[in-house]
């Protein structure tokens, strides 16, 4: 794997995370539990789509085959996606949606903070643009997790169920592979494995406040960030997300 | 009564009525109905758009649509807040929507069937809405008037974006052109219906106009909409689906066919293509979200109690 | 409209009904309420797909543009589909699925019986092949509607709700247009409007036995059989149904 | 005991044990476990296939897949009926599946991610299943043995169809070839795991073999599967994902790498890629269907009561 290929993969990972999670979030359009959440979810989705444009735009440049962000978003099949499995899981109930958001935001905020000091100026620039949004996402999702975890008996039990369901998808964030090694040695991105303690501390603090119990089993589902084995959910997501582009490949929208 | 005369005099003088001012019960009820319907329309209106958020053709169009949906939820929020100044809670009027006591704009009972519909909704539906709403910036009730100022600014932005989206289709491939024409075919008459029945059949109007809750008549606004929209359609190379449409040199405006008012009343009665599904979607969202609202409320109470205990 | 065009449209209507309803039925795969229903639903879907192959195969021949049944099934967008709106409605709960099946089967059995005497030998032949399946479908769906309508309080109320929800989609079966007129005058197919009394009698009898109340409102949703205005549901169905063919148009499966 | 000795003698003589015959409790329990797991596997196994029924590439392939799914539900039914002859109801063992007390074949905890997976499931998974099941046609318990005769006939039909589906991909466009290879890459080792852990680690085996509930050892069957499958892969132009795979002239069979048994035990423990979703899907189907089963039962009771009253 060349350095260029590794950088391309790294950028796909960043961009696919925000693309796929942004898509999931946008599925809430018009049906959130309360109007303020409709607004917040649309806003989060919007931020993620914006970040996707930057990451995949740069990915296309690095790849050098003339693919722009839209081409990468809408013309790859599931096996070429590099998002964390966590991002492609279904929205479930609102508890599952907001718990996933929190588990992702916590990692995203820590990771993006490291990218601010990336040796690649484009990466640092995108991270800079994203960092305020990411900090806001975390603040909001953490608050909501706390409110619902420490709300009623039902909201508590739904949040615990969401946490138990999603926790096996947390470990993948911290698995390091050749791509990560290449990014570390080039000073472009941090070693994912080195971020786990900081993540655990952050998550533990919020979940304590939310009166929720972090699952003991740390078994990690994997295969998203390297594309080896996505879940069955991603294929269905792409059916909708890429429909128009696949049916009308010559369209100019 | 004297109060009523004084009230009308203030309105005639162009003064704004504010929440703490005395007002006739009918004025209050009419405003609640009108603002509630408007708020509900913003919310229900996100459903046909949400139907294409997940299938938007580019990241840019998806972002634009998400921003629009976010704005609309925001408009709903302003309007519910403005309605609350009249002594009705957001939950109360929401429940009136959910059980069918209050309506939303019938246009949202038509389906969004192809991507160009999203453009058509911006161009035609927001266009018609703006025409209805711009005069309401001068409406007599202060909070409503101020909400409308904010809303109109964003709506005209949405309209331009909608026009731009359908323009891209109209200038695109044959299939895209077909989408654009298909969207215009389906949304033209429903858009004309958005101004309400012909003045000859319209109820409520006289009193509402005296109270400056309504500023123009339905037919005036409809004509204005047609006159504005037809040249835009021509510019796009699209055909307005009306054989009788033609410029009238004498009146200086377009002659056009009335929509099928039978269909209009069918849709109002609940027989539109999407009435049942739209209301079912909103009810499901509300019911499924009950635990979230309850949980948030419970947590807020705990925090407030803890704060008091700490003081 | 030429006679050939009318025949093409008629065949699309027949084939799209079975294609789309067969697809809906196949969505139950693996998740029916009881194993016998898993088997029955898969069997019904299978019959419909088989009928689709005949109808759309013949449609492609009549059209004469080299489209076979697969091409017609998987490469038209929503606006070119000619199925009844009833067929594209979501599966809902099992009650909605089986009530829709019954409302369709009742019409299908009456309509197919007329087609046995079609002046077009190919139409008569396909109807002949389908007629035993269609009779069996009706027997089965009617029995199930009766059992659940006259079962528990909950099953009764779910079946009534399903009937109320679906009944506005019944009227479209009996709307006649130019295509129907051309088929009638050529002796190919019956006048749909002339079948309503027979349908009402059949449906009334079964629903009486099921202790269900036929809604009084006969307002008819329309736009499916002429393609003027489908529901929003069809587009989403096509996203899945046509995914592979759209993404890999050169595939040989 | 005498009974046990007589029982074993009957089995050794090749007689079938029938439901009303005496049998050791362990024999009954082992059979219930094995037949229940087999039945559950048929049912859960329709989920990864259902995942592509709605996305099948041609009407013909869709029909074939539907017919297969229908057969599998039928197999489930035979096996539940056969298990019922041992005094356990279908609902009882279904509930044991749903609350995790009984297992199903771990292979179905792997996802079906592209269309060629459907071919691979037929070719490899049904292929491995047949290898496990063919000997069971000679199993000692009569109802099980007879069910297996019917099942094996259909399974080998499914296997041929699966092979044909992946062959079409392997002979297709580059993208299709990639699908086929991707499917083989993901399903190869999980298929090898279907024969269970190495004989050295396998529990239950000796007694089950004496009872003729199990006929061959895990390793024997695994080797047979590899020897049969490798030439088929070669014929398709696909590469088995095993660098150590090679023909051994001395043994007259292939040498091959063992699957990752750590992964196997992880999946058995519940940590496979789909364990949670599969069980959730089955539980949801069961819970959502409760009103249907109750309604049907209530109606059957009413009809029976009416019949009695009429007599």
Tab-separated table of C-alpha atoms in Angstrom, chain A residues 6-250:
chain	number	residue	atom	x	y	z
A	6	UNK	CA	-3.301	4.888	2.716
A	7	UNK	CA	-4.254	8.560	2.753
A	8	UNK	CA	-7.123	7.847	0.378
A	9	UNK	CA	-8.391	5.088	2.684
A	10	UNK	CA	-8.055	7.324	5.715
A	11	UNK	CA	-10.066	10.069	4.020
A	12	UNK	CA	-12.758	7.589	2.952
A	13	UNK	CA	-13.046	6.474	6.545
A	14	UNK	CA	-13.559	10.007	7.752
A	15	UNK	CA	-15.963	10.896	4.976
A	16	UNK	CA	-17.936	7.656	5.036
A	17	UNK	CA	-18.484	7.972	8.784
A	18	UNK	CA	-20.085	11.359	8.363
A	19	UNK	CA	-21.904	10.424	5.153
A	20	UNK	CA	-23.502	7.298	6.536
A	21	UNK	CA	-24.262	8.651	9.983
A	22	UNK	CA	-25.547	11.850	8.407
A	23	UNK	CA	-27.839	9.757	6.236
A	24	UNK	CA	-29.143	7.813	9.205
A	25	UNK	CA	-29.791	11.025	11.079
A	26	UNK	CA	-31.669	12.441	8.114
A	27	UNK	CA	-34.069	9.481	8.278
A	28	UNK	CA	-35.653	11.241	11.271
A	29	UNK	CA	-36.902	14.045	9.066
A	30	UNK	CA	-40.369	15.031	10.242
A	31	UNK	CA	-40.852	12.305	12.812
A	32	UNK	CA	-38.728	13.230	15.851
A	33	UNK	CA	-40.276	13.016	19.327
A	34	UNK	CA	-40.347	16.779	19.838
A	35	UNK	CA	-39.892	19.764	17.565
A	36	UNK	CA	-36.606	20.844	19.145
A	37	UNK	CA	-35.202	17.413	18.305
A	38	UNK	CA	-36.424	17.672	14.721
A	39	UNK	CA	-34.380	20.822	14.458
A	40	UNK	CA	-31.348	19.399	16.213
A	41	UNK	CA	-31.316	16.190	14.174
A	42	UNK	CA	-31.655	18.057	10.885
A	43	UNK	CA	-28.835	20.307	11.995
A	44	UNK	CA	-26.586	17.393	12.899
A	45	UNK	CA	-27.296	15.683	9.582
A	46	UNK	CA	-26.544	18.926	7.802
A	47	UNK	CA	-23.207	19.318	9.592
A	48	UNK	CA	-22.260	15.756	8.715
A	49	UNK	CA	-23.125	16.178	5.053
A	50	UNK	CA	-21.000	19.315	5.000
A	51	UNK	CA	-18.066	17.482	6.561
A	52	UNK	CA	-18.565	14.671	4.049
A	53	UNK	CA	-18.172	17.121	1.199
A	54	UNK	CA	-14.778	18.131	2.552
A	55	UNK	CA	-13.471	14.655	3.372
A	56	UNK	CA	-14.670	12.915	0.242
A	57	UNK	CA	-13.755	15.886	-1.898
A	58	UNK	CA	-10.189	15.642	-0.684
A	59	UNK	CA	-10.302	11.837	-0.979
A	60	UNK	CA	-11.203	12.157	-4.645
A	61	UNK	CA	-8.287	14.525	-5.232
A	62	UNK	CA	-5.858	12.175	-3.504
A	63	UNK	CA	-7.153	9.202	-5.467
A	64	UNK	CA	-6.586	11.155	-8.651
A	65	UNK	CA	-9.094	9.317	-10.804
A	66	UNK	CA	-11.431	12.202	-11.322
A	67	UNK	CA	-14.001	11.177	-8.731
A	68	UNK	CA	-15.527	14.039	-6.785
A	69	UNK	CA	-17.305	13.780	-3.433
A	70	UNK	CA	-20.665	13.042	-5.063
A	71	UNK	CA	-19.214	10.333	-7.255
A	72	UNK	CA	-17.629	8.682	-4.229
A	73	UNK	CA	-20.783	9.011	-2.162
A	74	UNK	CA	-23.229	7.743	-4.737
A	75	UNK	CA	-21.372	5.332	-6.972
A	76	UNK	CA	-19.614	2.897	-4.676
A	77	UNK	CA	-21.207	-0.368	-3.586
A	78	UNK	CA	-21.204	-1.464	0.064
A	79	UNK	CA	-17.854	-3.252	-0.066
A	80	UNK	CA	-16.071	-0.001	-0.926
A	81	UNK	CA	-17.427	1.872	2.088
A	82	UNK	CA	-15.067	2.445	4.996
A	83	UNK	CA	-17.329	3.757	7.736
A	84	UNK	CA	-17.404	2.276	11.221
A	85	UNK	CA	-20.168	-0.315	11.591
A	86	UNK	CA	-21.581	1.871	14.364
A	87	UNK	CA	-22.529	4.517	11.810
A	88	UNK	CA	-24.582	2.183	9.628
A	89	UNK	CA	-26.688	0.601	12.366
A	90	UNK	CA	-30.405	1.384	12.014
A	91	UNK	CA	-31.832	4.404	13.778
A	92	UNK	CA	-34.023	2.205	15.994
A	93	UNK	CA	-35.974	4.234	18.524
A	94	UNK	CA	-34.857	7.723	19.501
A	95	UNK	CA	-32.846	6.249	22.363
A	96	UNK	CA	-30.797	4.120	19.993
A	97	UNK	CA	-30.284	7.107	17.714
A	98	UNK	CA	-29.079	9.439	20.436
A	99	UNK	CA	-26.965	6.812	22.180
A	100	UNK	CA	-25.188	6.017	18.909
A	101	UNK	CA	-24.747	9.719	18.327
A	102	UNK	CA	-23.141	10.124	21.730
A	103	UNK	CA	-20.858	7.101	21.352
A	104	UNK	CA	-19.768	8.447	17.993
A	105	UNK	CA	-19.488	12.105	19.029
A	106	UNK	CA	-17.272	11.197	21.966
A	107	UNK	CA	-14.839	9.426	19.651
A	108	UNK	CA	-15.189	12.051	16.927
A	109	UNK	CA	-14.373	14.921	19.240
A	110	UNK	CA	-11.258	13.220	20.546
A	111	UNK	CA	-10.121	12.174	17.100
A	112	UNK	CA	-10.808	15.498	15.405
A	113	UNK	CA	-8.914	17.297	18.178
A	114	UNK	CA	-5.813	15.286	17.213
A	115	UNK	CA	-6.319	16.030	13.539
A	116	UNK	CA	-6.066	19.760	14.242
A	117	UNK	CA	-2.334	19.144	14.490
A	118	UNK	CA	-2.147	16.949	11.395
A	119	UNK	CA	0.968	17.257	9.278
A	120	UNK	CA	-1.347	17.345	6.251
A	121	UNK	CA	-2.565	20.942	6.044
A	122	UNK	CA	-5.790	19.967	4.224
A	123	UNK	CA	-6.646	17.465	6.943
A	124	UNK	CA	-5.913	20.030	9.630
A	125	UNK	CA	-8.037	22.574	7.818
A	126	UNK	CA	-11.043	20.262	7.524
A	127	UNK	CA	-10.668	19.260	11.169
A	128	UNK	CA	-10.563	22.910	12.114
A	129	UNK	CA	-13.798	23.569	10.243
A	130	UNK	CA	-15.490	20.519	11.768
A	131	UNK	CA	-14.254	20.898	15.314
A	132	UNK	CA	-16.805	23.424	16.551
A	133	UNK	CA	-19.660	21.400	15.113
A	134	UNK	CA	-18.295	18.226	16.625
A	135	UNK	CA	-17.934	19.822	20.056
A	136	UNK	CA	-21.520	21.032	19.855
A	137	UNK	CA	-22.781	17.610	18.780
A	138	UNK	CA	-21.079	16.014	21.768
A	139	UNK	CA	-22.428	18.564	24.197
A	140	UNK	CA	-25.932	18.016	22.910
A	141	UNK	CA	-25.914	14.241	22.635
A	142	UNK	CA	-24.273	13.869	26.057
A	143	UNK	CA	-26.918	16.116	27.620
A	144	UNK	CA	-29.699	14.145	25.989
A	145	UNK	CA	-28.211	10.815	27.045
A	146	UNK	CA	-28.013	12.097	30.611
A	147	UNK	CA	-31.571	13.425	30.543
A	148	UNK	CA	-33.052	10.217	29.184
A	149	UNK	CA	-30.829	7.888	31.201
A	150	UNK	CA	-31.742	9.760	34.366
A	151	UNK	CA	-35.350	10.443	33.348
A	152	UNK	CA	-38.204	8.010	33.868
A	153	UNK	CA	-37.925	4.303	34.475
A	154	UNK	CA	-38.897	3.657	30.861
A	155	UNK	CA	-36.462	6.138	29.390
A	156	UNK	CA	-33.711	4.709	31.579
A	157	UNK	CA	-34.399	1.174	30.450
A	158	UNK	CA	-34.579	2.145	26.796
A	159	UNK	CA	-31.266	3.964	27.042
A	160	UNK	CA	-29.615	1.028	28.767
A	161	UNK	CA	-30.963	-1.273	26.068
A	162	UNK	CA	-29.595	1.035	23.381
A	163	UNK	CA	-26.208	1.108	25.083
A	164	UNK	CA	-26.104	-2.674	25.385
A	165	UNK	CA	-27.057	-3.045	21.739
A	166	UNK	CA	-24.508	-0.560	20.432
A	167	UNK	CA	-21.568	-1.162	22.723
A	168	UNK	CA	-20.141	-4.040	20.648
A	169	UNK	CA	-19.653	-1.485	17.869
A	170	UNK	CA	-17.499	0.818	19.996
A	171	UNK	CA	-14.349	-1.291	19.884
A	172	UNK	CA	-13.876	-0.862	16.144
A	173	UNK	CA	-13.002	2.810	16.677
A	174	UNK	CA	-9.800	1.789	18.407
A	175	UNK	CA	-8.597	-0.985	16.120
A	176	UNK	CA	-5.464	0.048	14.279
A	177	UNK	CA	-4.333	-1.366	10.962
A	178	UNK	CA	-1.840	-0.626	8.187
A	179	UNK	CA	-3.686	2.464	7.094
A	180	UNK	CA	-3.562	3.842	10.611
A	181	UNK	CA	0.106	2.961	10.915
A	182	UNK	CA	0.859	4.846	7.721
A	183	UNK	CA	-1.075	7.865	8.976
A	184	UNK	CA	0.706	7.790	12.334
A	185	UNK	CA	4.153	7.579	10.820
A	186	UNK	CA	3.368	10.450	8.462
A	187	UNK	CA	2.004	12.507	11.344
A	188	UNK	CA	-1.335	12.814	9.586
A	189	UNK	CA	-3.555	11.112	12.125
A	190	UNK	CA	-3.266	9.603	15.598
A	191	UNK	CA	-3.007	5.955	16.555
A	192	UNK	CA	-6.609	4.941	17.252
A	193	UNK	CA	-5.571	2.455	19.899
A	194	UNK	CA	-3.977	5.237	21.924
A	195	UNK	CA	-7.290	7.063	22.304
A	196	UNK	CA	-9.249	4.416	24.158
A	197	UNK	CA	-8.434	5.541	27.694
A	198	UNK	CA	-9.458	9.091	27.013
A	199	UNK	CA	-12.634	7.838	25.351
A	200	UNK	CA	-13.494	5.476	28.160
A	201	UNK	CA	-13.055	8.219	30.730
A	202	UNK	CA	-15.275	10.596	28.809
A	203	UNK	CA	-17.970	8.025	28.152
A	204	UNK	CA	-17.872	6.683	31.692
A	205	UNK	CA	-18.353	10.154	33.126
A	206	UNK	CA	-21.429	10.870	31.024
A	207	UNK	CA	-22.944	7.430	31.460
A	208	UNK	CA	-22.421	7.632	35.214
A	209	UNK	CA	-24.321	10.871	35.249
A	210	UNK	CA	-26.967	9.180	33.106
A	211	UNK	CA	-27.157	6.366	35.709
A	212	UNK	CA	-26.353	3.858	32.941
A	213	UNK	CA	-24.061	0.841	33.200
A	214	UNK	CA	-21.244	0.366	30.722
A	215	UNK	CA	-21.392	-3.255	29.507
A	216	UNK	CA	-18.590	-5.476	30.762
A	217	UNK	CA	-18.193	-7.411	27.511
A	218	UNK	CA	-15.695	-5.625	25.303
A	219	UNK	CA	-16.106	-7.916	22.300
A	220	UNK	CA	-15.736	-5.711	19.230
A	221	UNK	CA	-17.646	-6.181	15.990
A	222	UNK	CA	-15.452	-5.123	13.122
A	223	UNK	CA	-15.187	-5.026	9.351
A	224	UNK	CA	-16.540	-1.553	8.591
A	225	UNK	CA	-13.460	0.643	8.586
A	226	UNK	CA	-11.528	-1.813	6.429
A	227	UNK	CA	-14.604	-2.859	4.426
A	228	UNK	CA	-14.059	-6.559	5.101
A	229	UNK	CA	-17.551	-7.202	6.400
A	230	UNK	CA	-20.224	-4.576	6.769
A	231	UNK	CA	-23.599	-5.348	8.299
A	232	UNK	CA	-26.645	-6.230	6.224
A	233	UNK	CA	-27.994	-2.795	7.079
A	234	UNK	CA	-25.601	-0.852	4.867
A	235	UNK	CA	-26.815	-2.408	1.627
A	236	UNK	CA	-30.385	-1.348	2.340
A	237	UNK	CA	-29.269	2.166	3.217
A	238	UNK	CA	-27.494	2.443	-0.135
A	239	UNK	CA	-30.641	1.323	-1.970
A	240	UNK	CA	-32.264	4.591	-0.961
A	241	UNK	CA	-29.247	6.839	-0.772
A	242	UNK	CA	-27.945	6.039	-4.234
A	243	UNK	CA	-31.215	5.376	-6.032
A	244	UNK	CA	-31.415	8.457	-8.214
A	245	UNK	CA	-27.743	8.506	-9.117
A	246	UNK	CA	-27.780	4.859	-10.126
A	247	UNK	CA	-30.957	5.109	-12.199
A	248	UNK	CA	-30.000	8.401	-13.842
A	249	UNK	CA	-26.226	8.317	-14.001
A	250	UNK	CA	-26.127	11.112	-16.593
